[in-house]
CSV table of C-alpha atoms in Angstrom, one decimal:
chain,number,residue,atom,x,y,z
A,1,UNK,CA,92.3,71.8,94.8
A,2,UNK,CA,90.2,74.5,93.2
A,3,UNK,CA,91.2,78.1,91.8
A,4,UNK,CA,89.8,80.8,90.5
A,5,UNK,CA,92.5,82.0,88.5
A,6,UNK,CA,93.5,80.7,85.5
A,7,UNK,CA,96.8,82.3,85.7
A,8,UNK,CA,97.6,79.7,88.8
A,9,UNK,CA,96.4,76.7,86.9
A,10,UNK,CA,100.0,76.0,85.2
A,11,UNK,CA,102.5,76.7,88.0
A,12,UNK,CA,100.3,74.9,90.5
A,13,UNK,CA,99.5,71.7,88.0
A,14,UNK,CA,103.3,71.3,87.8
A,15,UNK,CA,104.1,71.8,91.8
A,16,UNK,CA,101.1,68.7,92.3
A,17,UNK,CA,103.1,66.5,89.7
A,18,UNK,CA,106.2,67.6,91.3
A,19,UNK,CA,104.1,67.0,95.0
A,20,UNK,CA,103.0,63.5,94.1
A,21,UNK,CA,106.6,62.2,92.7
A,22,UNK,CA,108.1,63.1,96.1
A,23,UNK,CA,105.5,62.2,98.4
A,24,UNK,CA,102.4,59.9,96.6
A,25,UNK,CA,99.8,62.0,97.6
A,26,UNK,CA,98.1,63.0,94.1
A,27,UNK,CA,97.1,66.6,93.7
A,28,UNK,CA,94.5,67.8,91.1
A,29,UNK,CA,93.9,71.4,90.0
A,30,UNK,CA,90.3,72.8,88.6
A,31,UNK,CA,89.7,76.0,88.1
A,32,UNK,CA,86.5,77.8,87.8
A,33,UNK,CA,86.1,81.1,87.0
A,34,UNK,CA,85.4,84.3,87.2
A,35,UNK,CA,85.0,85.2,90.2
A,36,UNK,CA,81.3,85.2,90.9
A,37,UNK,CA,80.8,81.9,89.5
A,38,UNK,CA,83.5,80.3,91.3
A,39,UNK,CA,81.7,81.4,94.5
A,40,UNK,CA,78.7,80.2,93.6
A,41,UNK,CA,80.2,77.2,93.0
A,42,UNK,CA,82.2,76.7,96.6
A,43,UNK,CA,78.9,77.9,98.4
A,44,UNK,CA,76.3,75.1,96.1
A,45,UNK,CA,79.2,72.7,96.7
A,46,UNK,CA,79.8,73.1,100.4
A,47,UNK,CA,75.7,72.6,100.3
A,48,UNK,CA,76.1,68.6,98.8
A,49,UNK,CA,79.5,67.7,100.0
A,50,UNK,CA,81.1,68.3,97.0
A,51,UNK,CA,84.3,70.6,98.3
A,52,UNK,CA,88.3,70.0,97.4
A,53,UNK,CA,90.2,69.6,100.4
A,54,UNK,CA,91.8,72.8,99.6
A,55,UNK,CA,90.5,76.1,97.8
A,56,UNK,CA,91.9,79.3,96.8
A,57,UNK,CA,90.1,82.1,98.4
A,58,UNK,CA,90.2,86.0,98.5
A,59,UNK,CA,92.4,86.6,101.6
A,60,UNK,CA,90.8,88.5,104.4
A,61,UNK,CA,87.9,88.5,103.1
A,62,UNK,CA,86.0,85.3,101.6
A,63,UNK,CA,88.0,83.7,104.1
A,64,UNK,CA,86.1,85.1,106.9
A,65,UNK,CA,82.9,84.3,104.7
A,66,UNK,CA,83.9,80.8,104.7
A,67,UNK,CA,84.8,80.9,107.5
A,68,UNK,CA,81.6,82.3,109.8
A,69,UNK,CA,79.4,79.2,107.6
A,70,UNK,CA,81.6,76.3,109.1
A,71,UNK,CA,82.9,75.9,105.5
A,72,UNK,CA,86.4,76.5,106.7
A,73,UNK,CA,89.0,74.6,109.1
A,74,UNK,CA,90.1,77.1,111.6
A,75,UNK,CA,93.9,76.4,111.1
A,76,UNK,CA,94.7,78.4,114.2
A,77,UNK,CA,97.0,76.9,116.6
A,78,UNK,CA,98.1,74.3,113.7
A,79,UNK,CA,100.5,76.3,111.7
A,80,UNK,CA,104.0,75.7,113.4
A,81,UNK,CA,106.5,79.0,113.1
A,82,UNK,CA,109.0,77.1,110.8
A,83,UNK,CA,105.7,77.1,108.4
A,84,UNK,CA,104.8,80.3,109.3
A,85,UNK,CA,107.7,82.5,109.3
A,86,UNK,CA,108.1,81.8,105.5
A,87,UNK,CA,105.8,84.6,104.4
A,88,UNK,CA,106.4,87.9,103.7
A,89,UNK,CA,106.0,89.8,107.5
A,90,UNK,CA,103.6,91.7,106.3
A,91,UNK,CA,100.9,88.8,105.7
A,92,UNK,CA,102.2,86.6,108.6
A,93,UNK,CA,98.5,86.9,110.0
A,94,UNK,CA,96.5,87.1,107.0
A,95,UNK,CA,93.4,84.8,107.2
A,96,UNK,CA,93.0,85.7,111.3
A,97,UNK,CA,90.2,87.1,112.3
A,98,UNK,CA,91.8,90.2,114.0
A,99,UNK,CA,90.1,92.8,116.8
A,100,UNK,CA,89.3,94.9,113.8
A,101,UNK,CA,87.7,92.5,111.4
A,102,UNK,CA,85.4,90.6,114.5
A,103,UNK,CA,84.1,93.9,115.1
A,104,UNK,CA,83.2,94.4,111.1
A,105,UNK,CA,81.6,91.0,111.5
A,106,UNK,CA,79.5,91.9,114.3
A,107,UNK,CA,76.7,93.4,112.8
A,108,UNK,CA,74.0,90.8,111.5
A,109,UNK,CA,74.1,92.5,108.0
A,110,UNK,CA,77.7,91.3,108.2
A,111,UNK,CA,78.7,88.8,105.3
A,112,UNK,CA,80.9,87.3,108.2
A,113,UNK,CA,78.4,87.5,110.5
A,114,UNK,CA,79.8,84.3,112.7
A,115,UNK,CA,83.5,84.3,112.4
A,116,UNK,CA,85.2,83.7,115.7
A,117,UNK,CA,87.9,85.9,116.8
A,118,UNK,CA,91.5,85.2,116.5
A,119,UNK,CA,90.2,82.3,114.1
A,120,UNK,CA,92.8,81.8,111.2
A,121,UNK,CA,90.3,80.3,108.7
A,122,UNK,CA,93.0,81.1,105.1
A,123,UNK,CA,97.0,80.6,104.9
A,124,UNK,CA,98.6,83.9,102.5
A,125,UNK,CA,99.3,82.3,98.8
A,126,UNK,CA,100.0,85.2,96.7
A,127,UNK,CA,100.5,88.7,97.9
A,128,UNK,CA,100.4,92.5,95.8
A,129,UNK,CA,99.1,95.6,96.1
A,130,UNK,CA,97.2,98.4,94.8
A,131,UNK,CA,98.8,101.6,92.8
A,132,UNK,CA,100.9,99.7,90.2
A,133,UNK,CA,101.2,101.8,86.9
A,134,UNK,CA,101.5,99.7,83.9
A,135,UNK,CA,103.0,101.7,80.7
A,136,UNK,CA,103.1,100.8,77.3
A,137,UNK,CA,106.6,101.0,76.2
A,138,UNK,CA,105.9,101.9,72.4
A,139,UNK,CA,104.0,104.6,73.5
A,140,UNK,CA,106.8,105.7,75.4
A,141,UNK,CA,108.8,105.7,73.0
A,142,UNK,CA,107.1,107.0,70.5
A,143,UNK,CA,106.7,109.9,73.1
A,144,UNK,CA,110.0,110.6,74.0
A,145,UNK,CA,110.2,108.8,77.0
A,146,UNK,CA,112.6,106.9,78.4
A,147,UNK,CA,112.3,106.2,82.1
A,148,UNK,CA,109.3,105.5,84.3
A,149,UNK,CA,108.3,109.4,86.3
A,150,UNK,CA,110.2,109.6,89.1
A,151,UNK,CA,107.4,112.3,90.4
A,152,UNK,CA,103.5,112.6,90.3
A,153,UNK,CA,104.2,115.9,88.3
A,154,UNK,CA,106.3,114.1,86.2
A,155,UNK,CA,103.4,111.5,85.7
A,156,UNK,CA,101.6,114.0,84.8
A,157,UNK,CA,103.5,115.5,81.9
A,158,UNK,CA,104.1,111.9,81.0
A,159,UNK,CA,100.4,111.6,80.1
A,160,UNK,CA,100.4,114.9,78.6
A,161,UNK,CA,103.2,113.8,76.2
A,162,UNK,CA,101.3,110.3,75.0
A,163,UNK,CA,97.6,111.8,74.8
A,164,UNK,CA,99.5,114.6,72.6
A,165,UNK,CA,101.5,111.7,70.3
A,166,UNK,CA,98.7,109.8,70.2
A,167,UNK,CA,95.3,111.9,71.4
A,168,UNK,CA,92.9,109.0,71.5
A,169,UNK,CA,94.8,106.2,72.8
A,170,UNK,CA,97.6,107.8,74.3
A,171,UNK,CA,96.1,108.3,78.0
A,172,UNK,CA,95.4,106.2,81.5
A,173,UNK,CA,92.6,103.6,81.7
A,174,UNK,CA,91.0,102.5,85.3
A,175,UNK,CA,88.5,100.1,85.6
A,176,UNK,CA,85.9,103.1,87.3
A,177,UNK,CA,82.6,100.8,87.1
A,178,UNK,CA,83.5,99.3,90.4
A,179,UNK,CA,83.7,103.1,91.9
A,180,UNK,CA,86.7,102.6,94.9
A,181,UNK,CA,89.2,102.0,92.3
A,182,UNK,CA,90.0,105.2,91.5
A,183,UNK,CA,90.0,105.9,95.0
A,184,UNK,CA,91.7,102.8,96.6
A,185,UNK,CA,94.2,102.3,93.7
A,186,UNK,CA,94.8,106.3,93.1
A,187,UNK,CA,93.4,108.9,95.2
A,188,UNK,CA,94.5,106.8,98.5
A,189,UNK,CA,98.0,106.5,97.8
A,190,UNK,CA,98.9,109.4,96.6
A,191,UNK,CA,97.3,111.0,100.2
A,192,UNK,CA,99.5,109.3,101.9
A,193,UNK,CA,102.7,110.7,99.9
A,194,UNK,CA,101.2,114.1,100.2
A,195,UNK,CA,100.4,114.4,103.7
A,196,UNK,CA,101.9,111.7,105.4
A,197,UNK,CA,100.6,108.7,107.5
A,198,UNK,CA,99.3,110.6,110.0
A,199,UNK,CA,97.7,113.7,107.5
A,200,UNK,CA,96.2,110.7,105.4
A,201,UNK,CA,94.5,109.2,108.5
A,202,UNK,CA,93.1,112.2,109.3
A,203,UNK,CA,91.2,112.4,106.2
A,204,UNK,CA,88.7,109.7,107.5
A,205,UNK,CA,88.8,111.2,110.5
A,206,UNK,CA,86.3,113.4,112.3
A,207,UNK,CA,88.0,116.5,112.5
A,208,UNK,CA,87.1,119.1,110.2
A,209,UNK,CA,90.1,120.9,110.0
A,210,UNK,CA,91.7,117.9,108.6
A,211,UNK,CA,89.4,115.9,107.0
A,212,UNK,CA,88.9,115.4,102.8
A,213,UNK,CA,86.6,118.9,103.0
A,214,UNK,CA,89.9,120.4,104.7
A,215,UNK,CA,92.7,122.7,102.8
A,216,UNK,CA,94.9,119.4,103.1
A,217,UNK,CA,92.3,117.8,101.2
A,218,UNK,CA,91.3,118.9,99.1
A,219,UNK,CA,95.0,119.4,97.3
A,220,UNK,CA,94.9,116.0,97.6
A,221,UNK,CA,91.8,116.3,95.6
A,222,UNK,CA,93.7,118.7,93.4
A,223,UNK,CA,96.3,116.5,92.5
A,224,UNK,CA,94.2,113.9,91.3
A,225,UNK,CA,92.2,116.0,89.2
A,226,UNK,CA,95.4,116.9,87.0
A,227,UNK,CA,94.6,113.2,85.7
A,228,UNK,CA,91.2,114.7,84.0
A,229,UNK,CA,92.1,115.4,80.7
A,230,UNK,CA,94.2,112.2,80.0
A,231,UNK,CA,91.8,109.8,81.0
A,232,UNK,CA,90.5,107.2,78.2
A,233,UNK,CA,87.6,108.0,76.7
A,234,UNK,CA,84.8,106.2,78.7
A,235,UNK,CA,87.0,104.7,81.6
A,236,UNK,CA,84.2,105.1,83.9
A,237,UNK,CA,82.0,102.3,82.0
A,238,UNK,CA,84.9,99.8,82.0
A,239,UNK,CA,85.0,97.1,84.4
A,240,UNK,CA,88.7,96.4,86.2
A,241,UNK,CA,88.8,93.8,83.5
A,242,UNK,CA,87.7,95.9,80.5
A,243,UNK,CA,90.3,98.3,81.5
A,244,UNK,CA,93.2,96.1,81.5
A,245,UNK,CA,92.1,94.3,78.3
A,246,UNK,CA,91.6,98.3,76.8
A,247,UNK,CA,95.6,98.7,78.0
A,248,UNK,CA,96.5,95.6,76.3
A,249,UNK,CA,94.7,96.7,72.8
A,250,UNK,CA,96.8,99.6,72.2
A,251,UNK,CA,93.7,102.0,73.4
A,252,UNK,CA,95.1,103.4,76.3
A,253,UNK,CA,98.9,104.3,77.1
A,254,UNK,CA,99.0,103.5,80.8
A,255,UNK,CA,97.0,101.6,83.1
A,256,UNK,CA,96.5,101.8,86.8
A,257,UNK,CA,96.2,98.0,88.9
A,258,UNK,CA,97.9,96.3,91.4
A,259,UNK,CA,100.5,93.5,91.0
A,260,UNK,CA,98.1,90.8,90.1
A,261,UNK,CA,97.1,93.0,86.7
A,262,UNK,CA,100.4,91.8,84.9
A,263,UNK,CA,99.4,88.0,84.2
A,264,UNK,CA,96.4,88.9,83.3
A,265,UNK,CA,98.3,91.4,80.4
A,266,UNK,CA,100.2,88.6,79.4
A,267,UNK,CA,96.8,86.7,79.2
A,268,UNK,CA,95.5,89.2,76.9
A,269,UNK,CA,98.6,89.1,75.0
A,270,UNK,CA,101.4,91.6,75.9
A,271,UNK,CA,104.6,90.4,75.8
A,272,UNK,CA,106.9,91.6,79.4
A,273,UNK,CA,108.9,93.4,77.1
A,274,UNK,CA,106.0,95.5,75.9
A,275,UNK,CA,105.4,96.6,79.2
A,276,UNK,CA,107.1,99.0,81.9
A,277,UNK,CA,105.6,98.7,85.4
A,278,UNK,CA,106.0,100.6,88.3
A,279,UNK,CA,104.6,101.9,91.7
A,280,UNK,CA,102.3,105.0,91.4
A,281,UNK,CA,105.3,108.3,92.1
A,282,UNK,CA,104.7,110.4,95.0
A,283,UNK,CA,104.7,114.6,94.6
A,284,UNK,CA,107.3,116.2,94.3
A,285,UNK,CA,106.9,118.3,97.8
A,286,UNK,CA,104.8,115.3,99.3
A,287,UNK,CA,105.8,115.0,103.2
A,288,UNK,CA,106.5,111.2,101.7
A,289,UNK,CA,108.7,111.2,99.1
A,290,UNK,CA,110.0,107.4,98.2
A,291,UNK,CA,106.7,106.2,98.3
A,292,UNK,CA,106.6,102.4,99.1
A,293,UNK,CA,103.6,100.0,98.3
A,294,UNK,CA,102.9,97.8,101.3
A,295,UNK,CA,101.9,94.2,100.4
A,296,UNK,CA,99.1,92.6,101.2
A,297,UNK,CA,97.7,88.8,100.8
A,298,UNK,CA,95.2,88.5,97.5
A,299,UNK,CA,94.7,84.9,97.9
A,300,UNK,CA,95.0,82.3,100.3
A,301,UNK,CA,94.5,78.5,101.1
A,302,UNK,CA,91.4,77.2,102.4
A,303,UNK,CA,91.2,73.6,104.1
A,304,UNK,CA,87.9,72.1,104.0
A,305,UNK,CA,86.4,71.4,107.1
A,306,UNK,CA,84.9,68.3,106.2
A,307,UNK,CA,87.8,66.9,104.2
A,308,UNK,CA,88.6,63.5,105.2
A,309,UNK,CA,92.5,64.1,104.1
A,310,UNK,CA,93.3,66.7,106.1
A,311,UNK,CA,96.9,65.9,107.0
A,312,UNK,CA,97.6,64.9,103.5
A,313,UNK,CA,95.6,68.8,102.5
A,314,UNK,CA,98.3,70.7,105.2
A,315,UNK,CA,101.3,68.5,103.5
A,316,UNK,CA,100.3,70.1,100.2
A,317,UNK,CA,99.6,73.4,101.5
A,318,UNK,CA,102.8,73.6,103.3
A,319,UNK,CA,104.5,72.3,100.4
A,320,UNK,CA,103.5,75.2,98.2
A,321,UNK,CA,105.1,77.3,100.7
A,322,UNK,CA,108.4,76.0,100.4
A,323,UNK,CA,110.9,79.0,98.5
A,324,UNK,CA,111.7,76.7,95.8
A,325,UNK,CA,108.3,75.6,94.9
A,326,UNK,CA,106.9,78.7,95.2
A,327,UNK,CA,109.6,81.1,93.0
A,328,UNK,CA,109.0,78.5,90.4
A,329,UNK,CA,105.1,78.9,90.6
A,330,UNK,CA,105.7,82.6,90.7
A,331,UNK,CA,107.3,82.7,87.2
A,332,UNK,CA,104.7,80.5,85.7
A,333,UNK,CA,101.8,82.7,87.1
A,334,UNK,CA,103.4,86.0,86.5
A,335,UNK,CA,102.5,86.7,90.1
A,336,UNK,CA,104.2,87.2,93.3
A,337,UNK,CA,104.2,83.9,96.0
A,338,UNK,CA,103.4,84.8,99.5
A,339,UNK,CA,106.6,83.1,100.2
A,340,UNK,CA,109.7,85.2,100.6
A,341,UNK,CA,112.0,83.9,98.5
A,342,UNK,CA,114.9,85.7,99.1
A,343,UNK,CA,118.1,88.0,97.7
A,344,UNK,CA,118.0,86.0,94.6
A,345,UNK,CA,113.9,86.7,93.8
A,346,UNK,CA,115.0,88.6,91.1
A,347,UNK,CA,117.1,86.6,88.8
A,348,UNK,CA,114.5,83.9,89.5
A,349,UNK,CA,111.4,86.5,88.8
A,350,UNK,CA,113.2,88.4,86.2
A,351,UNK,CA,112.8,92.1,85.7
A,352,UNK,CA,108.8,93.1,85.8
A,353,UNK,CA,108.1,91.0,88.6
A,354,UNK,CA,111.7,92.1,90.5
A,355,UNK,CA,110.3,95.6,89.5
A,356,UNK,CA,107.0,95.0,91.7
A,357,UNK,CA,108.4,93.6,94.4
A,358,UNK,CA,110.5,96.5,94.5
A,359,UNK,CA,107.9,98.8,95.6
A,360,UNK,CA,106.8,96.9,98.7
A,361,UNK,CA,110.6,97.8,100.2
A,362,UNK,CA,110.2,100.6,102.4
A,363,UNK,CA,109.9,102.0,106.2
A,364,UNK,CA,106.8,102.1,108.3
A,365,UNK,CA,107.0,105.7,107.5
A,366,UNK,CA,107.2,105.9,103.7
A,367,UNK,CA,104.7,102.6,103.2
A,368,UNK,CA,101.3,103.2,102.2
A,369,UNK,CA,99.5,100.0,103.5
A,370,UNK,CA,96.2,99.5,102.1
A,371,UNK,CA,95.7,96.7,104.9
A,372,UNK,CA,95.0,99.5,107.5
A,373,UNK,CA,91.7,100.3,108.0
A,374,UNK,CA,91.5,100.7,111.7
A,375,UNK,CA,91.2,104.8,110.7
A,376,UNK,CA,88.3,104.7,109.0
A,377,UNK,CA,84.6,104.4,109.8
A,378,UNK,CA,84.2,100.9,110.3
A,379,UNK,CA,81.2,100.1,107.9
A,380,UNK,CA,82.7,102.6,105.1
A,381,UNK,CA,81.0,101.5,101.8
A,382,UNK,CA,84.5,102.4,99.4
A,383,UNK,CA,82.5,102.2,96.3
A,384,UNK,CA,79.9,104.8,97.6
A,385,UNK,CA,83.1,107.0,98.7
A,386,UNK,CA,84.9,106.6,95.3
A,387,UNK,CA,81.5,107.7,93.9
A,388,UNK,CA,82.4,111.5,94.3
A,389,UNK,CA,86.0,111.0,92.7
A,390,UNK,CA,84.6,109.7,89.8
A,391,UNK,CA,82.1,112.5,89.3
A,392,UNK,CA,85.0,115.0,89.7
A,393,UNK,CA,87.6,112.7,87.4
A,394,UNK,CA,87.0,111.9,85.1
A,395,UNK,CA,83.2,113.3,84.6
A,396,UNK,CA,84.3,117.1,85.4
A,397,UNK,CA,80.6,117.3,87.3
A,398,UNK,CA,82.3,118.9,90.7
A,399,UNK,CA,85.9,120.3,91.5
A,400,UNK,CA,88.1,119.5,94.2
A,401,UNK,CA,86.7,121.7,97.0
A,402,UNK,CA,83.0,120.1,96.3
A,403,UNK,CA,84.2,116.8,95.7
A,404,UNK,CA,86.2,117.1,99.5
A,405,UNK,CA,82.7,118.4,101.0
A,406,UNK,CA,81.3,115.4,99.9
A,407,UNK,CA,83.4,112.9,101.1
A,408,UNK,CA,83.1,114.7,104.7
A,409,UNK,CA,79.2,114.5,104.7
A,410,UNK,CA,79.8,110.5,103.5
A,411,UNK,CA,82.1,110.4,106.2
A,412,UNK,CA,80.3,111.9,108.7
A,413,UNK,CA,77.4,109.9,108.2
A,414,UNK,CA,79.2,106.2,108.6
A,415,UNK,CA,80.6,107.7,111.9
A,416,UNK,CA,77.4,108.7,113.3
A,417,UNK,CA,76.1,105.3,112.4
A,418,UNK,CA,79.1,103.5,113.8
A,419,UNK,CA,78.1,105.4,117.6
């Protein structure tokens, strides 16, 4: 089996010995990473006939990718519900090739120009989501504060405090190269708090009168301008990487990710107990107030389509599904199984991962889910819409009101393409 997280390598190395005392079927782990080489590296392999039975793959995604080349066993139809109904409800048809994502696949400029629909080409393997806030709990401190911000204005004067203990490294870091983070991870979420589901559809919708150029909007806009003067300096040339390494040298006081960021803090050397995490806060008068973090699947499990140990590849993959097997490999990887693992996840987990998990419990009112898409203009480039954030906050080019008029034109123009 290959991965492209190092993170994974331990936990999954001990489920395989654990695999092949039970059953006899040795497992071996690789990892390649980052990311891009690791693809290259499936896509030269699949080319020889070089592929592990299995691969970890971005969910929903690669999968698809995979999937659409004939890389890929289409596992639909082989999954039984006993297997199935494991995962967290939310993910329970990650890897299928849904209405939504054949008709993104359609066009020939497509990456998953091919996939067949209702094809399930990835099982879920780890799950998270977007909008976690990571905080540096000696900054705290040394700030006066004791608890994470139960508000966004309360976020706010949270940052305030820290950039005024500690002016130059006392503010927020964002990876802002890749230009839909600030938007996907920030500026999203914190639309859906303020307007509610339906207000935060609307912003990607046609309608002028409530779209990102609209009065709703552009408060939304507003709000995330009040994080302007407590960015890092130079967030916007840091990679998602370079941010979270920035966090974890003391530069910057918070950091913004998703649930995946916190191995790779412990990678870089924070200890748990330096760190406070915790779902972005919604506004005080937000129509949503308990803000909850829908999860979604990060990575999944990829069969080979030309392995010739199939059943023995579905015995391992449905082994690492078991609750057992995957809370332990949750605590080695510092990330969060796609496997529910019950009422006593958090005495396994213990308190920063308990903590994240915490913020997926919610109603389909109050959760944000970054899944949905269906909204939006289908062929929506998000870095070319997180473009105008960025030139707002942190770059102070355009204000809220320009930034919203932007984002309509954008908007505008994916929807008369998508006629």
């Amino acid at each position: 089996m290959w991965t492209f997280k190092q993170s994974h390598v331990a936990g999954l190395r001990a489920a395989a010995a654990e695999f092949g005392e039970k059953t006899g079927i040795q497992v071996r782990i690789e990892a390649y990473t980052p990311d891009d080489a690791y693809s290259i590296k499936v896509q030269s392999s699949a080319m020889t006939g070089d592929l592990p039975d299995v691969f970890e793959v971005h969910s929903d995604g690669e999968d698809f990718v995979y999937g659409a080349a004939g890389i890929v066993e289409d596992l639909r139809g082989q999954i039984p519900a006993s297997w199935n109904n494991r995962f967290n409800p939310a993910v329970r048809r990650s890897g299928t090739v849904t209405q939504d994502k054949y008709e993104q696949s359609l066009p020939a400029t497509s990456t998953s120009h091919g996939a067949k629909k209702g094809a399930r080409y990835s099982l879920p393997f780890t799950i998270g989501t977007f909008g976690i806030v990571y905080a540096n709990k000696a900054k705290l401190a040394a700030a006066g504060i004791t608890r994470p911000p139960a508000t966004w204005e309360e976020f706010i004067a949270d940052l305030k405090k820290t950039k005024a203990k500690e002016p130059r490294t006392g503010g927020l870091s964002l990876g802002l190269k890749v230009p839909s983070t600030g938007l996907n991870w920030i500026g999203q979420p914190l639309a859906f708090a303020q307007l509610g589901k339906d207000g935060y559809e609307s912003l990607y919708g046609r309608e002028k009168s409530a779209d990102w150029g609209s009065p709703k909007g552009v408060k939304v806009l507003g709000a995330y301008d009040k994080l302007t003067p407590y960015w890092m300096p130079g967030t916007q040339t840091l990679t998602i990487d370079d941010a979270d390494q920035a966090f974890a040298q003391g530069k910057s006081a918070f950091d913004v990710g998703g649930t995946f960021t916190l191995a790779f803090l412990q990678e870089a050397g924070m200890r748990a107990d330096d760190i406070l995490a915790f779902g972005l806060p919604a506004p005080r008068e937000g129509a949503v107030k308990d803000l909850a973090l829908g999860p979604i699947a990060l990575t999944g499990l990829a069969l080979n389509d030309a392995s010739p140990r199939k059943d023995e590849a579905r015995k391992w993959m449905r082994y690492l599904s078991e609750p057992d097997v995957a809370a332990r490999f949750s605590k080695a990887a510092s990330d969060l199984s796609a496997t529910e693992l019950g009422a006593e996840s958090a005495d396994v987990l213990g308190p920063n991962l308990a903590r994240l998990m915490a913020t997926f419990k919610g109603t389909p009112e109050n959760t944000y889910n970054p899944y949905d898409t269906s909204f939006r203009p289908p062929t929506l480039d998000m870095d070319e819409a997180g473009a105008p954030l960025i030139d707002m906050s942190p770059l102070r080019q355009t204000g809220p009101a320009q930034t919203g008029l932007r984002l309509r034109k954008l908007i505008d123009s994916y929807w008369k393409e998508a006629r």
